[in-house]
CSV table of C-alpha atoms in Angstrom, one decimal:
chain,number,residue,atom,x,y,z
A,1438,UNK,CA,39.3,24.4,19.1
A,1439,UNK,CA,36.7,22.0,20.4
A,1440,UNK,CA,34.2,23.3,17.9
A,1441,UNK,CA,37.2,22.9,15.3
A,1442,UNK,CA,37.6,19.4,16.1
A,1443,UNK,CA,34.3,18.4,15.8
A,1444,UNK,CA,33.9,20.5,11.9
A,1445,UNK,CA,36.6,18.6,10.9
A,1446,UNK,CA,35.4,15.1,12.2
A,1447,UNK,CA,32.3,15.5,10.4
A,1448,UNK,CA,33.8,16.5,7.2
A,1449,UNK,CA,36.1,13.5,7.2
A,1450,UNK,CA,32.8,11.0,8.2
A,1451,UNK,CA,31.2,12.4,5.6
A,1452,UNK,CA,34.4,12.3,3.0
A,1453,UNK,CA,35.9,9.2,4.0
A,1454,UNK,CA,32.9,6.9,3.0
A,1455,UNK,CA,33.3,8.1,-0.8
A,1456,UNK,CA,35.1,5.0,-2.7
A,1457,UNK,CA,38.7,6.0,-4.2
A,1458,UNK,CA,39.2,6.1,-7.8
A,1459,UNK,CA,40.8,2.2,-7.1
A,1460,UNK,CA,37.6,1.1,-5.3
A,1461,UNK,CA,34.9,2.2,-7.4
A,1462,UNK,CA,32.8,-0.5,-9.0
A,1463,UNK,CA,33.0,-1.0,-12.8
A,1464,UNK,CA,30.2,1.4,-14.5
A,1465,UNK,CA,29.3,3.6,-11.6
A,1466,UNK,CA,29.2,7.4,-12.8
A,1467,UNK,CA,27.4,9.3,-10.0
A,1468,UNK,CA,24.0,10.9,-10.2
A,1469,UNK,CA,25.5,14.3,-11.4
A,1470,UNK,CA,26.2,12.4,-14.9
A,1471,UNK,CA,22.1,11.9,-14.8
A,1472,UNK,CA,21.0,15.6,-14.5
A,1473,UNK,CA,22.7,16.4,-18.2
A,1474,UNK,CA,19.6,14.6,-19.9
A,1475,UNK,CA,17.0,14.6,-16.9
A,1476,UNK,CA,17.5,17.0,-15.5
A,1477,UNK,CA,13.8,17.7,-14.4
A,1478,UNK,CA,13.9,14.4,-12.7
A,1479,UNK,CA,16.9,15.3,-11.5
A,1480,UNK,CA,16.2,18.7,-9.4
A,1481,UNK,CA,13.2,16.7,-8.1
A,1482,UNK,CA,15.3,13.7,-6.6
A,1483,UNK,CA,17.2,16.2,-5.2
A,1484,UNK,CA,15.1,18.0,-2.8
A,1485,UNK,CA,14.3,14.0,-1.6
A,1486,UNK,CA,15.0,12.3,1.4
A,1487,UNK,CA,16.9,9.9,-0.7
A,1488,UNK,CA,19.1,13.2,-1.5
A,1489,UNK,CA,19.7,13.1,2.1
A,1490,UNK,CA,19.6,9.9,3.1
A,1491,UNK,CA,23.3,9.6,4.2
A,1492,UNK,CA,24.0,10.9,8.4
A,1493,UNK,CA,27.8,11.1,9.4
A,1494,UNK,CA,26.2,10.7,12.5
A,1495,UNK,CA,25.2,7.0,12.1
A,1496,UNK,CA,26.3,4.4,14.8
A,1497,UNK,CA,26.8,1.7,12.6
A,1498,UNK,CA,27.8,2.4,9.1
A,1499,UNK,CA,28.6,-1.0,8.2
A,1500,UNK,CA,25.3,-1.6,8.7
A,1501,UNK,CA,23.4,1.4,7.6
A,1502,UNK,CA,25.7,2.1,4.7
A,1503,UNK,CA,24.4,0.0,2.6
A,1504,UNK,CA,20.6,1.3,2.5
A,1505,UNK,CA,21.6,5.0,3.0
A,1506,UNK,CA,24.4,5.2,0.3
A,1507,UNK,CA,25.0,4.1,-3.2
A,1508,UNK,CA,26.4,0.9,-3.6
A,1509,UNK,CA,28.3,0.0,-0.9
A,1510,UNK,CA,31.7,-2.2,-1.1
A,1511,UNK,CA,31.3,-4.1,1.6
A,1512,UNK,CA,35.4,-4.7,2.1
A,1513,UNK,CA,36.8,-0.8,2.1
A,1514,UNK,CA,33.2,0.1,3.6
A,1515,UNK,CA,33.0,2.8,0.8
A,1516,UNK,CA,30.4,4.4,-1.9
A,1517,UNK,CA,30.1,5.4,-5.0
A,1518,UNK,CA,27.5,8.3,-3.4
A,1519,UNK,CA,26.5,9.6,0.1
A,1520,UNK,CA,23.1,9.4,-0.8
A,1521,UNK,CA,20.6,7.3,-2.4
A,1522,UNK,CA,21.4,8.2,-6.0
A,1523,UNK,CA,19.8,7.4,-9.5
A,1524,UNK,CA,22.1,4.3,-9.4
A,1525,UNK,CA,20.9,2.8,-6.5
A,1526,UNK,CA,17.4,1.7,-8.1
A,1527,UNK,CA,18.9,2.1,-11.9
A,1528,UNK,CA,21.8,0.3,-12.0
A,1529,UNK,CA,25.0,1.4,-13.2
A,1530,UNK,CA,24.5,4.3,-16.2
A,1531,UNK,CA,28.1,4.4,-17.7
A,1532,UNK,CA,26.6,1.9,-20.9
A,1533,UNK,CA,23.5,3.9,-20.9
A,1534,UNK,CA,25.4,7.1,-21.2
A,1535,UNK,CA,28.2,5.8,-23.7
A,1536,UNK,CA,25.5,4.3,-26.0
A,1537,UNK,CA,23.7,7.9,-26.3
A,1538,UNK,CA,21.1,6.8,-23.6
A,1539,UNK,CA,20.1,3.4,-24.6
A,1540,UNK,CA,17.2,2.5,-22.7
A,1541,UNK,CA,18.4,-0.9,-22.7
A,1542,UNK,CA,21.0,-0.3,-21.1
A,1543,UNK,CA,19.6,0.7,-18.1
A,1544,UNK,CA,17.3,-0.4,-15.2
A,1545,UNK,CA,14.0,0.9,-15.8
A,1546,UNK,CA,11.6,-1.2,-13.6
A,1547,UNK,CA,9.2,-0.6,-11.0
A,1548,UNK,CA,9.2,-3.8,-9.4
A,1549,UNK,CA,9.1,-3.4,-5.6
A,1550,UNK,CA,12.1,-5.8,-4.8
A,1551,UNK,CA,14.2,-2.7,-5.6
A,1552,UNK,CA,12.1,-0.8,-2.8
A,1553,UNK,CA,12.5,-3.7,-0.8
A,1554,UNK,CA,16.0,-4.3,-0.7
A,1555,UNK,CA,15.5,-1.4,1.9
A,1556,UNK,CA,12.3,-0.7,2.7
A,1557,UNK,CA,12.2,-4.4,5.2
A,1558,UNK,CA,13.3,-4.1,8.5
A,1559,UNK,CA,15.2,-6.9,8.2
A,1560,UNK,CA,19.1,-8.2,8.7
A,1561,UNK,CA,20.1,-11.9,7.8
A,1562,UNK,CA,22.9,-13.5,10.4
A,1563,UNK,CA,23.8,-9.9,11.9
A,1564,UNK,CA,25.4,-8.4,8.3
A,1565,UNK,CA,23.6,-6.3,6.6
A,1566,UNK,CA,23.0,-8.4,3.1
A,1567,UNK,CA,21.0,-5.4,1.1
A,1568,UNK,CA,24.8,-4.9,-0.8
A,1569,UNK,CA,24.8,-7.6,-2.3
A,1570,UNK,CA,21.4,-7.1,-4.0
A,1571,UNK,CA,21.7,-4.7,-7.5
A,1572,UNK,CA,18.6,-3.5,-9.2
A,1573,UNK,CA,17.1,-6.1,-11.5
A,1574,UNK,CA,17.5,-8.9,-9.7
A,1575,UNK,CA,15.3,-10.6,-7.1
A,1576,UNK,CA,15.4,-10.0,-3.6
A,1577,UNK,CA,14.2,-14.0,-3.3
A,1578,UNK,CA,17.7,-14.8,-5.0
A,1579,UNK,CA,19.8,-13.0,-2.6
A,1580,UNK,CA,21.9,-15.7,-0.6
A,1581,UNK,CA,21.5,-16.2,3.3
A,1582,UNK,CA,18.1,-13.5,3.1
A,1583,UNK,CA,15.0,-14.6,5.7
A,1584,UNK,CA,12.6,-12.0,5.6
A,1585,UNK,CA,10.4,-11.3,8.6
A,1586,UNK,CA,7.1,-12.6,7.9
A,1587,UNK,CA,3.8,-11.3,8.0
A,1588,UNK,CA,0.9,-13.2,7.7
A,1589,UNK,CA,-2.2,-11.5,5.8
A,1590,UNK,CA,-4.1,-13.1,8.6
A,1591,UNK,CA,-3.2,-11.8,11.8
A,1592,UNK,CA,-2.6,-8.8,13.4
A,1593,UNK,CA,-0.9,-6.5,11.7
A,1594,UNK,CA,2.8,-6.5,13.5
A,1595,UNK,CA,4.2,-3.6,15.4
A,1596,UNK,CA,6.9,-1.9,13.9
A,1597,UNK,CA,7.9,0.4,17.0
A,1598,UNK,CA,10.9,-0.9,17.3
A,1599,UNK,CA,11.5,-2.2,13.5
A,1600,UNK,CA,14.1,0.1,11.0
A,1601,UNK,CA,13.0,0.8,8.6
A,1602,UNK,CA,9.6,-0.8,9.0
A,1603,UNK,CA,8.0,-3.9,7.3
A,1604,UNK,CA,6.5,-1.6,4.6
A,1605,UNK,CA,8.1,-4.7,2.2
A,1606,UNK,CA,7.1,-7.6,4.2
A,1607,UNK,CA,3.5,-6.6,4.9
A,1608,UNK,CA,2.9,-5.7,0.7
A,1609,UNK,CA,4.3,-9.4,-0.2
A,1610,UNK,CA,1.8,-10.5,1.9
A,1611,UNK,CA,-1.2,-7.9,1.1
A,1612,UNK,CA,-3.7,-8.3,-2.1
A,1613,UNK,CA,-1.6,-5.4,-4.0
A,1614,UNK,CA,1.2,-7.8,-4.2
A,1615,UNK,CA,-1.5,-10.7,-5.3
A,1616,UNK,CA,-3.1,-9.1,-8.9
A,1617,UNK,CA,-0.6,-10.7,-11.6
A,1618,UNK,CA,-2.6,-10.8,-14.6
A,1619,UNK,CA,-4.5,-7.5,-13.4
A,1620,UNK,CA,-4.8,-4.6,-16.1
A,1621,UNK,CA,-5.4,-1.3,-14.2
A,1622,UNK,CA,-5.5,2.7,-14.5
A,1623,UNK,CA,-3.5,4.5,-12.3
A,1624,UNK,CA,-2.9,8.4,-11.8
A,1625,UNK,CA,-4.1,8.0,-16.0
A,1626,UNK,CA,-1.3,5.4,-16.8
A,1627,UNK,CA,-1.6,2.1,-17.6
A,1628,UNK,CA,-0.7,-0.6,-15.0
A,1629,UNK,CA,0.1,-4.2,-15.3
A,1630,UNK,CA,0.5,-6.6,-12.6
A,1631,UNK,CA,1.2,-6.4,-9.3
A,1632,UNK,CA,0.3,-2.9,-7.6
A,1633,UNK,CA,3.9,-2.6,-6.5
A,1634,UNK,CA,5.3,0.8,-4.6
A,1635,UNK,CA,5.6,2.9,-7.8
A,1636,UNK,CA,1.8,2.5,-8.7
A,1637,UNK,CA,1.4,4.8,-5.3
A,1638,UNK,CA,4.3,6.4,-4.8
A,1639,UNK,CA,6.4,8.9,-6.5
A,1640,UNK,CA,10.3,7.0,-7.0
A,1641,UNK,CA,11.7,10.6,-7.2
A,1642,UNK,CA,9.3,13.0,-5.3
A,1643,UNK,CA,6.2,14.6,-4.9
A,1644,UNK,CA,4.8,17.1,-2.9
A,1645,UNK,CA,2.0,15.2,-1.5
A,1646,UNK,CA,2.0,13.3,1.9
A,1647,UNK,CA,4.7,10.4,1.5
A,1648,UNK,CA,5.1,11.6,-1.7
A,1649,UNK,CA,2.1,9.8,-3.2
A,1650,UNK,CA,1.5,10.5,-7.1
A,1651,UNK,CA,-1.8,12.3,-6.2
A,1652,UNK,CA,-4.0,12.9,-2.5
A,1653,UNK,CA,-4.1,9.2,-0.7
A,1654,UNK,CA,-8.1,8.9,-1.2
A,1655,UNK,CA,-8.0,9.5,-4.9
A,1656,UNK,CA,-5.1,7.7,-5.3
A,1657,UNK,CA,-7.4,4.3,-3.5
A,1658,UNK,CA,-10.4,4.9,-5.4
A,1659,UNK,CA,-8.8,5.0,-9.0
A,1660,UNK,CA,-8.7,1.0,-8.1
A,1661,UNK,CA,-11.9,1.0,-5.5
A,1662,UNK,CA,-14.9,1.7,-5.9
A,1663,UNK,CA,-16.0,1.7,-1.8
A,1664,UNK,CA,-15.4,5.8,-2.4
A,1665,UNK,CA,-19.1,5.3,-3.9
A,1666,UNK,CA,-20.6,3.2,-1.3
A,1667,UNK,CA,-19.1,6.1,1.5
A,1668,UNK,CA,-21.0,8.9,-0.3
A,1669,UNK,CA,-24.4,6.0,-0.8
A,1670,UNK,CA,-25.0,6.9,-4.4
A,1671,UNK,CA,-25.5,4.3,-7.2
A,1672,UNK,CA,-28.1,2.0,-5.8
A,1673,UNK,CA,-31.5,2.2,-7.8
A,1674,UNK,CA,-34.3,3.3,-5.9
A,1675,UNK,CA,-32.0,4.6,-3.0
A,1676,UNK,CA,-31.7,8.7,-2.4
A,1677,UNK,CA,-28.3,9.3,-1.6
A,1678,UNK,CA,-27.2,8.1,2.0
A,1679,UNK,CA,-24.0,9.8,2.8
A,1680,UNK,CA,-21.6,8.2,5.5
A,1681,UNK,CA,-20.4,10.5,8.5
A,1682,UNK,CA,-17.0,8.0,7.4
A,1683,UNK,CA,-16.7,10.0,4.1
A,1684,UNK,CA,-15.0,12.6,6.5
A,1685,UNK,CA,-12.0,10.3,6.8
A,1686,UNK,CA,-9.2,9.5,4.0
A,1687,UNK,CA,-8.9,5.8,3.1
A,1688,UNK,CA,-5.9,5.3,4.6
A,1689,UNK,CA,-7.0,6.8,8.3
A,1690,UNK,CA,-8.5,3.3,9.2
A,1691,UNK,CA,-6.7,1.1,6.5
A,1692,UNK,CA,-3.1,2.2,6.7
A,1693,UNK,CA,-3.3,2.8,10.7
A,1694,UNK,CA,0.6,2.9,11.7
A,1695,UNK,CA,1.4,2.9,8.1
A,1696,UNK,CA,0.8,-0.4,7.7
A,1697,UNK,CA,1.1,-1.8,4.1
A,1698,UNK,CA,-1.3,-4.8,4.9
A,1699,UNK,CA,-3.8,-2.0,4.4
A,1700,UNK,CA,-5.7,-3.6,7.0
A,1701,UNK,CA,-7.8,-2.5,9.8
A,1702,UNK,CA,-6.7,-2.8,13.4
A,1703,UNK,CA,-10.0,-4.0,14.9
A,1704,UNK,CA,-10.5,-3.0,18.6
A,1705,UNK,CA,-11.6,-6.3,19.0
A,1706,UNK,CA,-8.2,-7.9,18.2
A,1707,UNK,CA,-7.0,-9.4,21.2
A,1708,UNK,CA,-3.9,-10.0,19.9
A,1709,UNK,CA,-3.6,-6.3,19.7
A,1710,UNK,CA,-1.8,-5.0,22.9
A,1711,UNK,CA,-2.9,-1.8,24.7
A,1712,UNK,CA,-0.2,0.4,24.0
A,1713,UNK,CA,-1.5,0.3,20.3
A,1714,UNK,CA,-4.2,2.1,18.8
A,1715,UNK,CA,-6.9,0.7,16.9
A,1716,UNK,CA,-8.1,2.1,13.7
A,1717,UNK,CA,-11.4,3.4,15.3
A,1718,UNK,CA,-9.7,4.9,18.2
A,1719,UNK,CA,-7.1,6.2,16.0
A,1720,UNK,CA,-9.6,8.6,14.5
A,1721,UNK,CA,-12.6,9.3,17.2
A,1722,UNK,CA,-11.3,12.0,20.3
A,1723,UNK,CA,-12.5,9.0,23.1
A,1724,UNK,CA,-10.0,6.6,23.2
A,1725,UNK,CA,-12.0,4.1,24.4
A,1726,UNK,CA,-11.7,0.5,23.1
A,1727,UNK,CA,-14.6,-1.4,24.7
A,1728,UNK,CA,-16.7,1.3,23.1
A,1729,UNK,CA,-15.3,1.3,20.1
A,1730,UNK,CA,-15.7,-2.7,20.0
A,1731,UNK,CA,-19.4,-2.2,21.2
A,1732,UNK,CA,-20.0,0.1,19.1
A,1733,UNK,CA,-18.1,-1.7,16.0
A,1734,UNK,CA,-20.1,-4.9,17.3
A,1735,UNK,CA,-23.3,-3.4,16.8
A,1736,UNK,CA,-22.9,-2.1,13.3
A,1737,UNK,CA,-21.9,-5.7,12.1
A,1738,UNK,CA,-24.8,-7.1,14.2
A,1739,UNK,CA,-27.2,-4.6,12.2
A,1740,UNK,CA,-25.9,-5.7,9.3
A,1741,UNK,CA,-26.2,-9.6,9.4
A,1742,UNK,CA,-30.1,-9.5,10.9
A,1743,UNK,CA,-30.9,-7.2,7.7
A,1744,UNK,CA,-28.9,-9.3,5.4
A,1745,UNK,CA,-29.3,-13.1,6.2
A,1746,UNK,CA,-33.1,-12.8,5.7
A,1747,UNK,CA,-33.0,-11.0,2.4
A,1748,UNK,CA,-30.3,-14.1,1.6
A,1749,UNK,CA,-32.5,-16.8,2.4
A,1750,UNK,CA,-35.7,-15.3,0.4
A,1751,UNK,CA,-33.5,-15.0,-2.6
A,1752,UNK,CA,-32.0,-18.5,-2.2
A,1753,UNK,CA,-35.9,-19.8,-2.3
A,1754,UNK,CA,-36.9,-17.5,-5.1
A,1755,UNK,CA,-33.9,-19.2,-7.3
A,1756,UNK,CA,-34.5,-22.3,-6.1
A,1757,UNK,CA,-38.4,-21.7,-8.0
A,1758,UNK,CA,-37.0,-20.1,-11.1
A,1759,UNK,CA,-34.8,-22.9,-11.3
A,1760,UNK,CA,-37.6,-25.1,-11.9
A,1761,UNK,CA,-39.6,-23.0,-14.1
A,1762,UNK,CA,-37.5,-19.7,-15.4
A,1763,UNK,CA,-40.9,-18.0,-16.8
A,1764,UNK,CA,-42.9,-18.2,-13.9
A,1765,UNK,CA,-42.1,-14.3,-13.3
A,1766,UNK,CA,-43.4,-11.8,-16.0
A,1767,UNK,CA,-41.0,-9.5,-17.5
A,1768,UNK,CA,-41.6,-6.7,-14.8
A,1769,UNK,CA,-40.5,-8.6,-12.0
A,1770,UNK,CA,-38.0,-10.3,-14.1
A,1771,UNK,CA,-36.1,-6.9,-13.9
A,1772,UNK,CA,-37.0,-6.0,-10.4
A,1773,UNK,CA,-35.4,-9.0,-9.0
A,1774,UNK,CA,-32.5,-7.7,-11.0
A,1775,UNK,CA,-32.3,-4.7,-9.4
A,1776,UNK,CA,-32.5,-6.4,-6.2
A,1777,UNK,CA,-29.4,-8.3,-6.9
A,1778,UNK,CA,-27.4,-5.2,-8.5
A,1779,UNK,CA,-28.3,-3.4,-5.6
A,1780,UNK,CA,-27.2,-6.4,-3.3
A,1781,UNK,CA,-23.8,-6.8,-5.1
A,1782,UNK,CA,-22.9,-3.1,-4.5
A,1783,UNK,CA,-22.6,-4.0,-0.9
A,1784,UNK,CA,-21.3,-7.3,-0.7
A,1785,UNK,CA,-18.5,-6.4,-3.1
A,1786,UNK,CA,-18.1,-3.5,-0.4
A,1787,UNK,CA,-16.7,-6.1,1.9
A,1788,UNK,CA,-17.1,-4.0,4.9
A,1789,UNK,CA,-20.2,-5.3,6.4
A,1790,UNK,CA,-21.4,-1.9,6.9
A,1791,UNK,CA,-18.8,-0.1,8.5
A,1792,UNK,CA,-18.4,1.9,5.2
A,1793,UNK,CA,-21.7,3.0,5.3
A,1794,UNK,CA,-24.6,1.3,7.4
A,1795,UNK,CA,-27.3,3.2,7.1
A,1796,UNK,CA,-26.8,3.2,3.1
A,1797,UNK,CA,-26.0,-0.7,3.4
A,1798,UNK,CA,-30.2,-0.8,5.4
A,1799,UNK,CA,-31.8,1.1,3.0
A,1800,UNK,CA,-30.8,-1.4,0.2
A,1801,UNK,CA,-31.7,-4.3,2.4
A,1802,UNK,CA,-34.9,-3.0,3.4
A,1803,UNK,CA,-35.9,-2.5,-0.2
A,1804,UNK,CA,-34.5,-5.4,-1.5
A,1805,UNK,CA,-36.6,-7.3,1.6
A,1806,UNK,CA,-40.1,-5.2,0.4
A,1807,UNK,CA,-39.2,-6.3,-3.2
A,1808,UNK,CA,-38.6,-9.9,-2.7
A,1809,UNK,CA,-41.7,-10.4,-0.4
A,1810,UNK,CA,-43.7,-9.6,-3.9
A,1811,UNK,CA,-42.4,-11.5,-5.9
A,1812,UNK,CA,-42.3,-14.8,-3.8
A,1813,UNK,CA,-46.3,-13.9,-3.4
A,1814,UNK,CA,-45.8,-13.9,-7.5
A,1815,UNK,CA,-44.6,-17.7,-7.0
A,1816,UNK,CA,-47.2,-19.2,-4.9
């Protein structure tokens, strides 16, 4: 009987949230109406999370509803769908349908404000206000919103005890969200504009990790070229000086705790509290921070006492060509070129070495033989 009771419970928690024909919104027709034309994108959103994102089980439907159905109404605390459908990032379909699948008349955007609408950790005044929001619009327009910030500066926040996660706030405020008038490849498609959450991810599904459009690492460096700088090949007159780093995926030390900042948790942050891993510890079997910062420390240190000198030479060899351009012959000309190619490769790397240091010395300790020549050429 017990076992009866508590059948029947669940079927009516999962029935009751389903809207009555009286309580449906206006152009609403379900996902099933989707499958007739796409239906390949159809069978793959169902084997989704988003298939399943609705649990009788929740606590706190009025305030989970509204994320892990369909468009909620808000008043009878009904759904069109117990799931996140098509129409939750599309939009109503009943004009797209009638009009013989118009594509105007449909949402078709991969801006990430309709990821975001969820994807925030955030409530505004204790109400849930991700109903009010419908794909299209902007999630800066919705009335009464306050969005957790994250500051590109600091440490990346914890999200522990955050549902579900910051994954929105922390991509307003990393570069992805930042490259407007950027025109990129992707997976082989053309992108425009912001790297938003569809560039990366799969809307309906993949079967890769986080159901990413293709494996995390050659997903990054279809935008970055550091994947060269790990495996030390493109310098001129440097043999190939693999990292030990290349071992580990992009995202082990940029994306530690899944964080969307794609930022590094130093293990010399001190804003970074112990019960938090840092990216180096994250990865490396001793789980030692005070190494890890020593050992981090050092790398950086390396770095700067082979790089500032080779800086100052070639700030006094431009000064000199800056009063007389054809004081170098053509040869050296094109060495100090090479120099500076060489140069760029790493300081466009940004890491200061931890990519790959022993790569990053070689240049330098070319570029310093090089340039002690040809400022001997300009005494």
């Amino acid at each position: 009987m017990v076992k009866y009771k508590s059948i029947l419970l669940s079927i009516i928690l999962i029935t009751a949230v389903i809207c009555p024909a009286t309580a449906k919104p206006t152009g609403y027709i379900g996902s099933a109406s989707c499958e007739v034309c796409h239906k390949e994108v159809y069978d793959l959103w169902k084997t989704s999370k988003h298939a399943a994102a609705f649990k009788p089980e929740q606590e706190n439907p009025e305030t989970c509803n509204a994320c892990h159905t369909t468009f909620l109404n808000v008043v009878d605390q009904c759904s069109t769908e117990n799931n996140v459908g098509c129409e939750a990032c599309h939009g109503p379909g009943d004009e797209h349908v009638k009009n013989n699948g118009d594509a105007l008349k449909i949402i078709s955007s991969n801006s990430a404000d309709i990821c975001g609408r969820c994807h925030n950790g955030n409530r505004s005044d204790n109400i849930s206000w991700t109903e009010e929001y419908k794909p299209g619009m902007k999630l800066s327009d919705i009335r009464g919103l306050r969005l957790i910030p994250v500051a590109s500066d600091k440490t990346v926040p914890s999200v522990k005890d955050i549902h579900p996660s910051l994954t929105y706030n922390m991509w307003l405020a990393s570069g992805h969200a930042k490259t407007p008038d950027r025109k990129l490849e992707i997976n082989s498609k053309k992108w425009e504009g912001p790297v938003t959450c569809a560039a990366c991810h799969a809307p309906h599904y993949s079967t890769y990790k986080a159901i990413l459009t293709m494996e995390s690492s050659d997903l990054c460096r279809s935008c970055h070229f550091q994947g060269e700088v790990l495996k030390g090949f493109g310098a001129k007159g440097i043999e190939e000086t693999r990292s030990l780093h290349t071992a580990a995926a992009c995202v082990a030390c940029h994306m530690t705790e899944k964080n969307h900042l794609m930022k590094m948790l130093r293990p010399d942050d001190p804003d970074l509290s112990e019960e938090r891993l840092d990216s180096c510890s994250d990865c490396h079997e001793v789980k030692d921070r005070k190494m890890r910062t020593a050992q981090l420390l050092d790398m950086e240190a390396w770095y700067r006492e082979a790089f500032e000198p080779v800086q100052a030479d070639l700030k006094t060899i431009d000064a000199k060509l800056k009063g007389n351009p054809d004081i170098l012959n053509a040869k050296l000309k094109v060495r100090l070129k090479d120099v500076k190619d060489n140069l760029s490769i790493i300081i466009n790397d940004g890491s200061n070495g931890v990519h790959n240091l022993d790569y990053a010395l070689e240049i330098m300790y070319l570029a310093k033989r090089e340039l002690k020549e040809i400022k001997e050429a300009l005494k």
